[in-house]
CSV table of C-alpha atoms in Angstrom, one decimal:
chain,number,residue,atom,x,y,z
K,13,MET,CA,80.0,75.6,72.9
K,14,GLY,CA,83.1,77.6,72.0
K,15,THR,CA,86.3,78.5,73.8
K,16,ALA,CA,87.1,81.9,75.2
K,17,VAL,CA,90.7,82.9,75.2
K,18,VAL,CA,92.1,86.1,76.8
K,19,ILE,CA,95.1,87.7,75.2
K,20,THR,CA,97.1,89.6,77.7
K,21,SER,CA,100.6,90.9,78.4
K,22,GLY,CA,100.8,93.3,81.4
K,23,LYS,CA,103.0,95.7,79.5
K,24,GLY,CA,101.5,97.9,76.8
K,25,GLY,CA,102.5,98.0,73.2
K,26,VAL,CA,103.8,94.5,72.8
K,27,GLY,CA,101.2,93.4,70.3
K,28,LYS,CA,98.1,92.2,72.1
K,29,THR,CA,95.7,93.8,69.8
K,30,THR,CA,97.7,92.9,66.7
K,31,SER,CA,97.9,89.3,67.9
K,32,THR,CA,94.2,89.2,68.7
K,33,ALA,CA,93.2,90.5,65.3
K,34,ASN,CA,95.6,88.2,63.4
K,35,ILE,CA,95.0,85.0,65.3
K,36,GLY,CA,91.2,85.6,65.0
K,37,THR,CA,91.4,86.3,61.3
K,38,ALA,CA,93.7,83.3,60.8
K,39,LEU,CA,91.1,81.0,62.5
K,40,ALA,CA,88.4,82.6,60.5
K,41,LEU,CA,90.4,81.8,57.3
K,42,LEU,CA,90.4,78.2,58.5
K,43,GLY,CA,86.6,78.3,58.6
K,44,LYS,CA,86.1,78.8,62.3
K,45,ARG,CA,83.4,81.1,63.7
K,46,VAL,CA,85.3,83.7,65.6
K,47,CYS,CA,84.4,86.7,67.8
K,48,LEU,CA,86.9,89.3,68.9
K,49,VAL,CA,86.1,91.2,72.0
K,50,ASP,CA,87.8,94.5,72.9
K,51,THR,CA,87.8,95.2,76.6
K,52,ASP,CA,90.2,98.2,76.5
K,53,ILE,CA,87.5,100.8,77.4
K,54,GLY,CA,88.5,104.3,76.5
K,55,LEU,CA,91.4,103.2,74.3
K,56,ARG,CA,89.7,101.1,71.8
K,57,ASN,CA,91.8,100.1,68.8
K,58,LEU,CA,90.9,96.5,67.8
K,59,ASP,CA,88.3,97.9,65.5
K,60,VAL,CA,90.8,100.1,63.8
K,61,VAL,CA,93.3,97.3,63.3
K,62,MET,CA,90.4,95.3,61.8
K,63,GLY,CA,89.3,98.2,59.6
K,64,LEU,CA,85.8,98.3,61.0
K,65,GLU,CA,85.9,101.6,62.8
K,66,ASN,CA,83.4,103.4,60.7
K,67,ARG,CA,80.7,100.8,61.3
K,68,ILE,CA,80.5,101.0,65.0
K,69,ILE,CA,77.1,102.0,66.4
K,70,TYR,CA,76.9,100.3,69.8
K,71,ASP,CA,79.8,99.0,71.9
K,72,ILE,CA,80.4,96.6,74.8
K,73,VAL,CA,79.5,99.2,77.4
K,74,ASP,CA,76.1,99.7,75.7
K,75,VAL,CA,75.5,95.9,76.0
K,76,ALA,CA,76.6,95.9,79.6
K,77,SER,CA,74.3,98.7,80.5
K,78,GLY,CA,71.4,97.2,78.6
K,79,GLU,CA,71.1,99.9,76.0
K,80,CYS,CA,71.2,97.4,73.2
K,81,ARG,CA,71.3,93.7,72.7
K,82,LEU,CA,74.5,91.8,72.3
K,83,GLU,CA,73.6,90.9,68.7
K,84,GLN,CA,73.2,94.6,67.8
K,85,ALA,CA,76.7,95.6,69.0
K,86,LEU,CA,78.5,92.8,67.0
K,87,ILE,CA,80.1,94.0,63.8
K,88,ARG,CA,80.5,91.4,61.1
K,89,ASP,CA,83.8,91.5,59.3
K,90,LYS,CA,83.6,92.7,55.7
K,91,ARG,CA,85.8,89.8,54.5
K,92,PHE,CA,84.3,86.9,56.4
K,93,ASP,CA,80.7,86.8,57.8
K,94,HIS,CA,81.7,84.3,60.4
K,95,LEU,CA,84.2,86.8,62.0
K,96,ALA,CA,82.7,89.4,64.3
K,97,VAL,CA,84.1,92.2,66.5
K,98,LEU,CA,82.5,93.4,69.8
K,99,PRO,CA,84.1,96.9,70.0
K,100,ALA,CA,85.1,98.7,73.2
K,101,SER,CA,83.8,102.1,74.1
K,102,GLN,CA,85.8,105.2,73.2
K,103,THR,CA,84.3,107.6,75.6
K,104,LYS,CA,83.0,105.8,78.7
K,105,ASP,CA,84.9,105.1,81.9
K,106,LYS,CA,86.8,101.9,82.5
K,107,SER,CA,84.7,101.1,85.6
K,108,ALA,CA,81.6,100.9,83.3
K,109,LEU,CA,82.3,97.1,82.9
K,110,ASP,CA,82.3,94.6,85.7
K,111,PRO,CA,83.6,91.0,85.6
K,112,ASP,CA,80.3,89.4,86.1
K,113,ARG,CA,78.6,91.2,83.2
K,114,VAL,CA,81.5,90.4,80.9
K,115,ARG,CA,81.4,86.8,81.9
K,116,ASP,CA,77.7,86.6,81.0
K,117,MET,CA,78.5,88.2,77.6
K,118,VAL,CA,81.3,85.8,76.9
K,119,VAL,CA,79.1,82.8,77.8
K,120,GLN,CA,76.5,84.1,75.4
K,121,LEU,CA,79.1,84.6,72.6
K,122,LYS,CA,80.5,81.1,73.1
K,123,GLN,CA,77.1,79.7,72.1
K,124,GLN,CA,77.3,81.1,68.6
K,125,PHE,CA,81.1,81.2,68.0
K,126,ASP,CA,83.8,78.6,68.1
K,127,PHE,CA,86.4,81.0,69.5
K,128,VAL,CA,86.0,84.2,71.5
K,129,PHE,CA,89.2,86.2,71.8
K,130,ILE,CA,89.3,88.8,74.5
K,131,ASP,CA,91.7,91.6,73.9
K,132,CYS,CA,92.9,92.7,77.4
K,133,PRO,CA,94.0,96.2,78.3
K,134,ALA,CA,97.5,96.8,79.5
K,135,GLY,CA,98.0,96.7,83.3
K,136,ILE,CA,96.9,94.3,86.0
K,137,GLU,CA,94.1,96.3,87.6
K,138,HIS,CA,90.3,96.4,87.0
K,139,GLY,CA,90.5,96.1,83.3
K,140,PHE,CA,92.6,93.0,83.5
K,141,ARG,CA,90.2,91.4,85.9
K,142,VAL,CA,87.3,92.2,83.7
K,143,ALA,CA,89.0,90.7,80.6
K,144,VAL,CA,90.1,87.5,82.4
K,145,ALA,CA,86.8,86.9,84.1
K,146,GLY,CA,85.1,85.0,81.2
K,147,ALA,CA,88.1,83.3,79.7
K,148,ASP,CA,88.7,79.6,79.6
K,149,GLU,CA,92.3,79.9,78.4
K,150,ALA,CA,94.9,82.6,78.3
K,151,ILE,CA,97.6,83.7,75.9
K,152,VAL,CA,100.4,85.9,77.1
K,153,VAL,CA,102.2,88.1,74.6
K,154,THR,CA,105.7,89.3,75.2
K,155,THR,CA,108.5,90.8,73.3
K,156,PRO,CA,112.1,89.7,73.8
K,157,GLU,CA,113.0,92.6,76.1
K,158,THR,CA,113.7,92.5,79.8
K,159,ALA,CA,110.8,94.9,80.8
K,160,SER,CA,108.3,93.1,78.7
K,161,VAL,CA,109.4,89.6,80.0
K,162,ARG,CA,109.2,90.9,83.6
K,163,ASP,CA,105.6,92.1,83.1
K,164,ALA,CA,104.7,88.9,81.4
K,165,ASP,CA,106.1,87.0,84.4
K,166,ARG,CA,103.9,89.0,86.7
K,167,VAL,CA,100.8,88.4,84.6
K,168,ILE,CA,101.5,84.7,84.4
K,169,GLY,CA,101.7,84.6,88.2
K,170,LEU,CA,98.4,86.4,88.4
K,171,LEU,CA,96.8,84.0,85.9
K,172,GLU,CA,98.1,80.9,87.7
K,173,ALA,CA,96.6,82.3,90.9
K,174,SER,CA,93.3,82.6,89.1
K,175,HIS,CA,91.4,80.0,87.2
K,176,LEU,CA,93.7,80.1,84.2
K,177,LYS,CA,96.3,77.6,85.2
K,178,SER,CA,98.3,77.0,82.1
K,179,PRO,CA,98.6,80.1,80.0
K,180,LYS,CA,100.4,79.9,76.6
K,181,LEU,CA,103.2,82.2,75.4
K,182,ILE,CA,103.6,84.2,72.2
K,183,ILE,CA,106.9,85.9,71.7
K,184,ASN,CA,106.4,88.9,69.4
K,185,ARG,CA,108.8,91.0,67.4
K,186,ILE,CA,111.8,88.7,67.3
K,187,ARG,CA,114.7,90.1,65.2
K,188,PRO,CA,116.9,87.1,64.4
K,189,LYS,CA,119.8,89.4,63.5
K,190,MET,CA,119.8,91.2,66.9
K,191,VAL,CA,119.4,87.9,68.7
K,192,LYS,CA,122.4,86.6,66.9
K,193,GLN,CA,124.5,89.6,67.9
K,194,GLY,CA,123.3,89.2,71.5
K,195,ASP,CA,121.4,92.4,71.5
K,196,MET,CA,118.1,90.8,72.1
K,197,LEU,CA,117.0,88.0,74.4
K,198,ASP,CA,116.7,84.8,72.5
K,199,ILE,CA,113.6,82.5,72.5
K,200,ASP,CA,115.2,80.0,74.8
K,201,GLU,CA,116.0,82.6,77.4
K,202,VAL,CA,112.5,83.9,77.4
K,203,VAL,CA,110.9,80.5,77.6
K,204,GLN,CA,113.3,79.4,80.4
K,205,VAL,CA,112.4,82.4,82.5
K,206,LEU,CA,108.6,82.2,81.9
K,207,ALA,CA,108.5,78.4,82.0
K,208,ILE,CA,105.2,78.0,80.1
K,209,ASP,CA,104.3,76.4,76.8
K,210,LEU,CA,105.3,78.4,73.7
K,211,LEU,CA,102.5,78.9,71.3
K,212,GLY,CA,104.5,80.7,68.6
K,213,VAL,CA,107.1,83.3,67.7
K,214,ILE,CA,106.4,86.3,65.5
K,215,PRO,CA,109.2,87.9,63.5
K,216,ASP,CA,109.4,91.6,63.6
K,217,GLU,CA,108.2,93.0,60.3
K,218,GLU,CA,107.4,96.5,59.0
K,219,THR,CA,104.5,95.1,57.0
K,220,VAL,CA,102.6,94.4,60.3
K,221,ILE,CA,102.5,98.1,61.0
K,222,LYS,CA,101.6,99.0,57.4
K,223,ASN,CA,98.7,96.5,57.5
K,224,ASN,CA,97.5,97.7,60.9
K,225,ILE,CA,97.2,101.2,59.3
K,226,LYS,CA,95.4,99.8,56.3
K,227,GLY,CA,93.0,98.1,58.7
K,228,GLU,CA,93.8,94.7,57.2
K,229,PRO,CA,95.4,92.0,59.5
K,230,ILE,CA,98.8,90.8,58.3
K,231,VAL,CA,97.5,87.2,57.9
K,232,MET,CA,95.7,88.3,54.8
K,233,ASN,CA,99.1,89.0,53.2
K,234,PRO,CA,100.4,85.6,51.9
K,235,ASP,CA,104.1,86.8,51.4
K,236,SER,CA,104.7,87.8,55.0
K,237,ARG,CA,106.6,85.7,57.4
K,238,ALA,CA,104.7,87.2,60.4
K,239,ALA,CA,101.5,86.1,58.6
K,240,MET,CA,102.8,82.6,58.4
K,241,ALA,CA,103.7,82.6,62.0
K,242,TYR,CA,100.2,83.7,62.9
K,243,ARG,CA,98.7,81.0,60.7
K,244,HIS,CA,100.8,78.5,62.4
K,245,ILE,CA,99.6,79.7,65.8
K,246,ALA,CA,96.0,79.3,64.6
K,247,ARG,CA,96.7,75.7,63.6
K,248,ARG,CA,98.4,75.0,66.9
K,249,ILE,CA,95.3,76.3,68.7
K,250,LEU,CA,93.3,73.8,66.7
K,251,GLY,CA,95.6,71.1,67.9
K,252,ASP,CA,97.9,70.6,64.9
K,253,SER,CA,101.5,70.1,65.7
K,254,VAL,CA,103.3,72.6,63.6
K,255,PRO,CA,107.1,73.0,64.1
K,256,LEU,CA,108.5,76.4,65.0
K,257,MET,CA,109.6,78.4,62.0
K,258,VAL,CA,113.3,78.7,61.5
K,259,LEU,CA,113.9,82.4,61.8
K,260,ASP,CA,117.5,82.8,60.7
K,261,GLU,CA,117.8,81.0,57.4
K,262,GLU,CA,120.7,80.9,55.1
K,263,PRO,CA,121.6,84.4,53.8
K,264,GLY,CA,120.4,83.7,50.3
K,265,LEU,CA,116.9,82.7,51.3
K,266,TRP,CA,116.6,85.3,54.1
K,267,SER,CA,117.5,88.2,51.8
K,268,ARG,CA,115.1,86.9,49.3
K,269,VAL,CA,112.4,87.0,52.0
K,270,LYS,CA,113.6,90.5,53.0
K,271,ARG,CA,113.3,91.7,49.4
K,272,LEU,CA,109.8,90.2,49.2
K,273,ILE,CA,108.7,92.1,52.3
K,274,GLY,CA,110.6,95.2,51.3
K,275,GLY,CA,112.9,95.2,54.4
K,276,ARG,CA,116.0,97.4,54.4
K,277,ARG,CA,119.5,96.0,54.6
L,26,MET,CA,112.0,45.2,94.7
L,27,ALA,CA,114.7,46.9,96.8
L,28,VAL,CA,112.9,50.2,96.6
L,29,LYS,CA,109.7,48.7,97.8
L,30,MET,CA,111.4,47.0,100.8
L,31,ILE,CA,112.9,50.3,101.9
L,32,VAL,CA,109.5,51.9,101.7
L,33,GLN,CA,107.8,49.2,103.7
L,34,SER,CA,110.4,48.9,106.5
L,35,LYS,CA,109.0,51.6,108.8
L,36,PRO,CA,111.0,52.3,111.9
L,37,GLU,CA,110.0,50.5,115.1
L,38,PRO,CA,107.5,52.5,117.2
L,39,LYS,CA,109.6,54.7,119.5
L,40,HIS,CA,109.5,54.1,123.2
L,41,PRO,CA,108.1,57.2,124.9
L,42,VAL,CA,111.0,57.5,127.2
L,43,ALA,CA,114.6,57.6,126.0
L,44,VAL,CA,117.4,57.5,128.5
L,45,LYS,CA,120.9,58.7,127.5
L,46,GLY,CA,123.9,58.5,129.7
L,47,THR,CA,126.3,61.5,129.7
L,48,ARG,CA,129.4,62.4,131.7
L,49,GLU,CA,127.2,64.5,133.9
L,50,GLY,CA,124.6,61.8,134.6
L,51,LEU,CA,121.4,60.6,133.0
L,52,VAL,CA,119.2,62.5,130.5
L,53,PHE,CA,115.6,61.4,130.2
L,54,LEU,CA,114.0,62.5,127.0
L,55,LEU,CA,110.2,62.2,127.2
L,56,ASP,CA,108.4,61.8,123.9
L,57,GLU,CA,106.4,64.9,123.1
L,58,HIS,CA,103.8,63.4,120.8
L,59,CYS,CA,102.4,60.3,122.5
L,60,ALA,CA,99.4,60.5,124.9
L,61,TYR,CA,100.3,61.7,128.4
L,62,GLU,CA,98.8,58.5,129.9
L,63,ASP,CA,101.2,56.3,127.8
L,64,LEU,CA,104.1,58.4,128.8
L,65,TYR,CA,103.2,58.3,132.5
L,66,ARG,CA,102.7,54.5,132.4
L,67,CYS,CA,106.0,53.8,130.5
L,68,LEU,CA,107.9,56.1,132.9
L,69,THR,CA,106.5,54.4,136.0
L,70,ASP,CA,107.1,51.0,134.5
L,71,LEU,CA,110.7,52.0,133.7
L,72,LEU,CA,111.6,53.5,137.1
L,73,THR,CA,109.5,51.4,139.5
L,74,GLY,CA,108.7,48.2,137.5
L,75,GLU,CA,110.9,45.2,136.6
L,76,SER,CA,113.6,47.3,135.1
L,77,ALA,CA,113.9,49.6,138.2
L,78,GLY,CA,116.9,47.6,139.3
L,79,LEU,CA,118.9,48.9,136.4
L,80,PHE,CA,118.9,52.4,138.0
L,81,ASN,CA,119.9,51.3,141.5
L,82,GLY,CA,123.3,52.5,142.6
L,83,PRO,CA,125.0,55.6,143.9
L,84,GLN,CA,123.6,59.0,143.5
L,85,VAL,CA,123.2,60.2,139.9
L,86,ALA,CA,122.4,63.6,138.5
L,87,VAL,CA,119.3,63.5,136.3
L,88,SER,CA,118.0,65.9,133.6
L,89,VAL,CA,114.5,65.5,132.4
L,90,ASP,CA,113.4,67.0,129.1
L,91,TYR,CA,109.8,66.8,127.9
L,92,GLY,CA,110.2,68.7,124.7
L,93,ASP,CA,107.3,70.7,123.4
L,94,ARG,CA,104.7,68.9,125.3
L,95,ALA,CA,102.3,71.2,127.2
L,96,LEU,CA,102.0,69.8,130.6
L,97,THR,CA,99.3,70.8,133.1
L,98,PRO,CA,100.7,71.5,136.6
L,99,GLU,CA,99.2,68.3,137.9
L,100,GLN,CA,100.8,66.2,135.1
L,101,ALA,CA,104.1,67.9,135.7
L,102,ARG,CA,103.9,67.2,139.4
L,103,ALA,CA,103.0,63.6,138.8
L,104,LEU,CA,105.9,63.0,136.3
L,105,LEU,CA,108.4,64.8,138.6
L,106,GLY,CA,107.1,62.7,141.5
L,107,VAL,CA,108.1,59.5,139.7
L,108,PHE,CA,111.7,60.8,139.5
L,109,LEU,CA,111.7,62.2,143.0
L,110,ALA,CA,110.5,58.8,144.4
L,111,ARG,CA,113.8,57.3,143.5
L,112,GLU,CA,116.3,57.9,146.3
L,113,ASN,CA,119.4,57.9,144.2
L,114,PHE,CA,118.2,60.4,141.6
L,115,VAL,CA,119.1,64.1,142.0
L,116,VAL,CA,117.0,66.0,139.6
L,117,ARG,CA,119.3,68.7,138.2
L,118,GLU,CA,117.2,70.0,135.3
L,119,TRP,CA,113.5,69.9,134.4
L,120,GLY,CA,112.1,71.6,131.4
L,121,GLY,CA,111.2,71.6,127.7
L,122,HIS,CA,114.5,72.5,126.2
L,123,THR,CA,117.1,71.7,128.8
L,124,ALA,CA,120.8,72.4,128.5
L,125,ALA,CA,121.3,68.6,128.7
L,126,ARG,CA,119.3,68.0,125.5
L,127,LYS,CA,121.2,70.8,123.8
L,128,ALA,CA,124.5,69.3,124.9
L,129,LEU,CA,123.4,65.9,123.5
L,130,TYR,CA,122.4,67.2,120.1
L,131,GLY,CA,124.5,70.3,120.0
L,132,GLN,CA,127.1,69.0,117.6
L,133,ARG,CA,124.6,67.8,115.1
L,134,PRO,CA,123.4,70.2,112.4
L,135,SER,CA,119.9,69.1,112.9
L,136,ALA,CA,119.8,70.9,116.2
L,137,ARG,CA,119.4,74.1,114.1
L,138,ALA,CA,116.8,72.6,111.8
L,139,GLN,CA,113.6,74.7,111.9
L,140,ASN,CA,110.4,74.3,110.1
L,141,GLN,CA,110.8,73.8,106.4
L,142,PHE,CA,108.7,74.9,103.6
L,143,ILE,CA,109.0,73.5,100.1
L,144,HIS,CA,107.6,75.7,97.4
L,145,LYS,CA,107.0,73.8,94.1
L,146,GLY,CA,106.9,76.1,91.1
L,147,THR,CA,108.4,79.3,89.9
L,148,VAL,CA,108.4,82.4,92.1
L,149,ARG,CA,107.4,85.0,89.6
L,150,ALA,CA,107.7,88.8,89.4
L,151,GLY,CA,105.7,90.5,92.0
L,152,GLN,CA,105.3,87.4,94.2
L,153,ASP,CA,106.7,87.4,97.7
L,154,LEU,CA,107.2,84.1,99.4
L,155,TYR,CA,107.8,84.3,103.1
L,156,PHE,CA,108.2,81.5,105.6
L,157,ASP,CA,109.2,81.4,109.3
L,158,GLY,CA,111.9,78.8,108.8
L,159,ASP,CA,113.9,77.4,106.0
L,160,VAL,CA,112.6,77.7,102.5
L,161,VAL,CA,113.2,75.3,99.6
L,162,VAL,CA,112.1,76.5,96.1
L,163,VAL,CA,111.9,73.7,93.6
L,164,GLY,CA,111.9,76.0,90.6
L,165,ASP,CA,113.2,79.4,89.6
L,166,VAL,CA,113.0,82.7,91.4
L,167,ASN,CA,112.5,85.1,88.6
L,168,PRO,CA,113.6,88.8,88.5
L,169,GLY,CA,111.1,90.8,90.5
L,170,GLY,CA,110.2,87.8,92.7
L,171,GLN,CA,111.3,87.6,96.3
L,172,VAL,CA,111.9,84.9,98.8
L,173,SER,CA,112.2,85.7,102.5
L,174,ALA,CA,112.9,83.2,105.2
L,175,ALA,CA,113.6,83.2,108.9
L,176,GLY,CA,116.2,80.5,108.2
L,177,ASP,CA,118.0,79.4,105.1
L,178,ILE,CA,117.0,79.6,101.5
L,179,TYR,CA,117.7,76.8,99.0
L,180,VAL,CA,116.7,77.3,95.3
L,181,PHE,CA,116.7,74.2,93.2
L,182,GLY,CA,116.8,76.3,90.0
L,183,ARG,CA,117.9,79.8,89.0
L,184,LEU,CA,117.9,82.5,91.6
L,185,ARG,CA,117.4,85.7,89.6
L,186,GLY,CA,115.2,87.7,92.0
L,187,ILE,CA,115.7,88.8,95.6
L,188,ALA,CA,116.5,86.4,98.5
L,189,HIS,CA,116.4,87.4,102.1
L,190,ALA,CA,117.6,84.7,104.5
L,191,GLY,CA,117.6,85.2,108.3
L,192,ILE,CA,115.0,87.9,108.0
L,193,HIS,CA,114.6,88.1,111.8
L,194,GLY,CA,118.3,88.6,112.3
L,195,ASP,CA,119.9,85.1,112.1
L,196,GLU,CA,123.3,85.9,110.8
L,197,ARG,CA,124.2,82.2,110.3
L,198,ALA,CA,121.5,81.8,107.6
L,199,ILE,CA,122.6,80.9,104.1
L,200,ILE,CA,121.3,81.3,100.6
L,201,ALA,CA,122.0,78.6,98.0
L,202,ALA,CA,121.0,78.2,94.4
L,203,ALA,CA,121.7,75.9,91.5
L,204,GLU,CA,122.3,79.0,89.4
L,205,PHE,CA,123.2,81.9,91.5
L,206,ALA,CA,122.4,85.2,89.8
L,207,PRO,CA,120.3,87.2,92.2
L,208,THR,CA,119.2,90.8,91.8
L,209,GLN,CA,120.0,91.1,95.5
L,210,VAL,CA,120.8,88.8,98.4
L,211,ARG,CA,120.2,89.8,102.0
L,212,ILE,CA,121.2,87.9,105.1
L,213,ALA,CA,119.9,89.3,108.4
L,214,SER,CA,120.6,93.0,107.9
L,215,VAL,CA,123.4,92.7,105.3
L,216,VAL,CA,122.7,93.4,101.7
L,217,GLY,CA,124.8,92.0,98.9
L,218,TRP,CA,124.9,91.8,95.1
L,219,ALA,CA,126.1,88.9,93.0
L,220,PRO,CA,129.1,89.8,90.9
L,221,GLU,CA,128.3,91.2,87.6
L,222,SER,CA,128.6,88.3,85.2
L,223,ALA,CA,129.0,90.3,81.9
L,224,GLY,CA,125.7,88.9,80.6
L,225,GLU,CA,127.0,85.4,80.7
L,226,ARG,CA,124.7,82.7,81.9
L,227,MET,CA,125.5,79.4,83.2
L,228,SER,CA,124.8,76.7,80.8
L,229,THR,CA,124.1,74.1,83.5
L,230,PHE,CA,120.6,73.4,84.7
L,231,MET,CA,119.0,71.0,87.1
L,232,GLU,CA,117.1,68.1,85.7
L,233,PHE,CA,114.7,65.7,87.3
L,234,ALA,CA,113.6,62.2,86.5
L,235,TYR,CA,109.9,61.2,86.4
L,236,LEU,CA,107.7,58.4,85.2
L,237,THR,CA,105.6,58.7,82.1
L,238,ALA,CA,103.3,56.3,80.3
L,239,ASP,CA,106.4,55.3,78.2
L,240,GLY,CA,108.8,54.8,81.0
L,241,MET,CA,111.2,57.2,82.7
L,242,ALA,CA,111.9,60.7,81.3
L,243,VAL,CA,114.2,63.5,82.3
L,244,ASP,CA,113.3,67.2,82.0
L,245,LYS,CA,114.4,70.5,83.2
L,246,MET,CA,113.6,71.3,86.8
L,247,GLN,CA,111.4,74.3,86.1
L,248,TYR,CA,108.8,72.0,84.5
L,249,ALA,CA,108.6,69.8,87.6
L,250,ALA,CA,105.7,71.8,89.1
L,251,VAL,CA,103.8,71.9,85.8
L,252,LEU,CA,104.1,68.2,85.3
L,253,ARG,CA,103.2,67.5,88.9
L,254,GLN,CA,100.0,69.5,88.4
L,255,ALA,CA,99.1,67.6,85.3
L,256,GLY,CA,99.3,64.4,87.3
L,257,PRO,CA,101.5,61.3,86.8
L,258,GLY,CA,101.7,60.0,83.3
L,259,THR,CA,100.9,56.5,84.3
L,260,ALA,CA,97.5,55.4,85.4
L,261,ASP,CA,98.4,51.8,85.7
L,262,GLY,CA,101.6,52.4,87.5
L,263,PRO,CA,105.1,51.3,86.6
L,264,GLY,CA,105.8,47.8,85.4
L,265,SER,CA,104.3,48.2,82.0
L,266,ALA,CA,106.4,47.1,79.1
L,267,GLY,CA,109.3,49.3,78.3
L,268,ALA,CA,109.7,50.7,81.9
L,269,SER,CA,113.3,49.6,82.2
L,270,ALA,CA,114.8,52.2,84.5
L,271,GLY,CA,115.0,50.4,87.8
L,272,GLU,CA,111.7,51.0,89.5
L,273,GLY,CA,110.4,48.5,92.0
L,274,GLY,CA,107.6,46.3,90.8
């Protein structure tokens, strides 16, 4: 029996889908059987980030409405056959899914996968309740900005009021330089406000966006620091204790890393 | 050891009738929690039994206060009858919250004490905590969160959200916090803002001590609720090897 983890944030555009794709792929790299479920009906993009868009025939709403079997809607990843995606629907209405149906689906998926990651839509309405329904654990993604932290706080409150008592935190898009100059909230501040366990910190990198466009999760890129951060998160999920990456290293090393990833000044 | 002894030494059971002497005369405070029969028996014992002689003498003004007890008319008549039966007693006051009681306790701050509610954990964005009395938050009040109280608000942590004390108009209510950086503070109908602190945050924070399997540990206050939820670290209790920090045992 696997574990179902919902990845949520409240605010949009903080990196839920990117994190879902990357953590899932990282766990698949470690040999785990992983299924990624996109519950963002009408605005699907997990399949795009995974580069599987052109292979979709059925989607999660078709499964819910009984038009196809769950197995038929699963798309096996081209890189690993133990990694699968259950895509959202592009056209149908958000109300097409109800929490009970999704819970049933997740239970079914947990029987054949070690991990089921549920990519949650932005917001805290119907779509959020649907995504949370089947989950055993929750990961909250935030960026080090006031608005994003505020929304994460709201979502953590809702999760704690539901059956997901101890959500874990990912802080995405940290820019060490801006933090140093005091232009960005630092990790300690975010963790202090949200007061939940920190699962990992992802540095802001342009390669992440490039890889998303290519349809290849960043964890496949061995030179990226963001990739390393996602791999660390995957190992922490498996119970390894991996120390947090030091983000601001000495100038020499940092600029070398920057050169590697092609960052500007 | 010492700790244990304190825990064990419970206060003596209270006599249902307390008599206080004041300049004006005698104040009888009748316990509001015990059974009515006990109260009646104790009162008759006191005023007509062996100790009755203590109350003999010249005329004395008497105030009787029965607190929050709900008395039926018969019970009230019976109790009042016991006082009226004594020739030298002049019953000046009879009621649940007499001026005499207020005069007795008026100087003490506890006279204002209302119901208290202790919230353990963070008050997060979008959450609104309301209580008809004083509120104690053991944790932070985050931006976007709100605490409202009929009485005072005490935050054992950072107050970053909105606090509204004396929501029903009590202008003596106060708002206190270990770190005071609210979005807004309201007392009764007055709204205030904390001074702009140029982005500077206090470096101090509250800490709490607790027992783990390895002995005593200290952590930041906002983790108190989380740890409490997870349950105590020790299954076999204190007293195991290494538990040095003065627990009883």
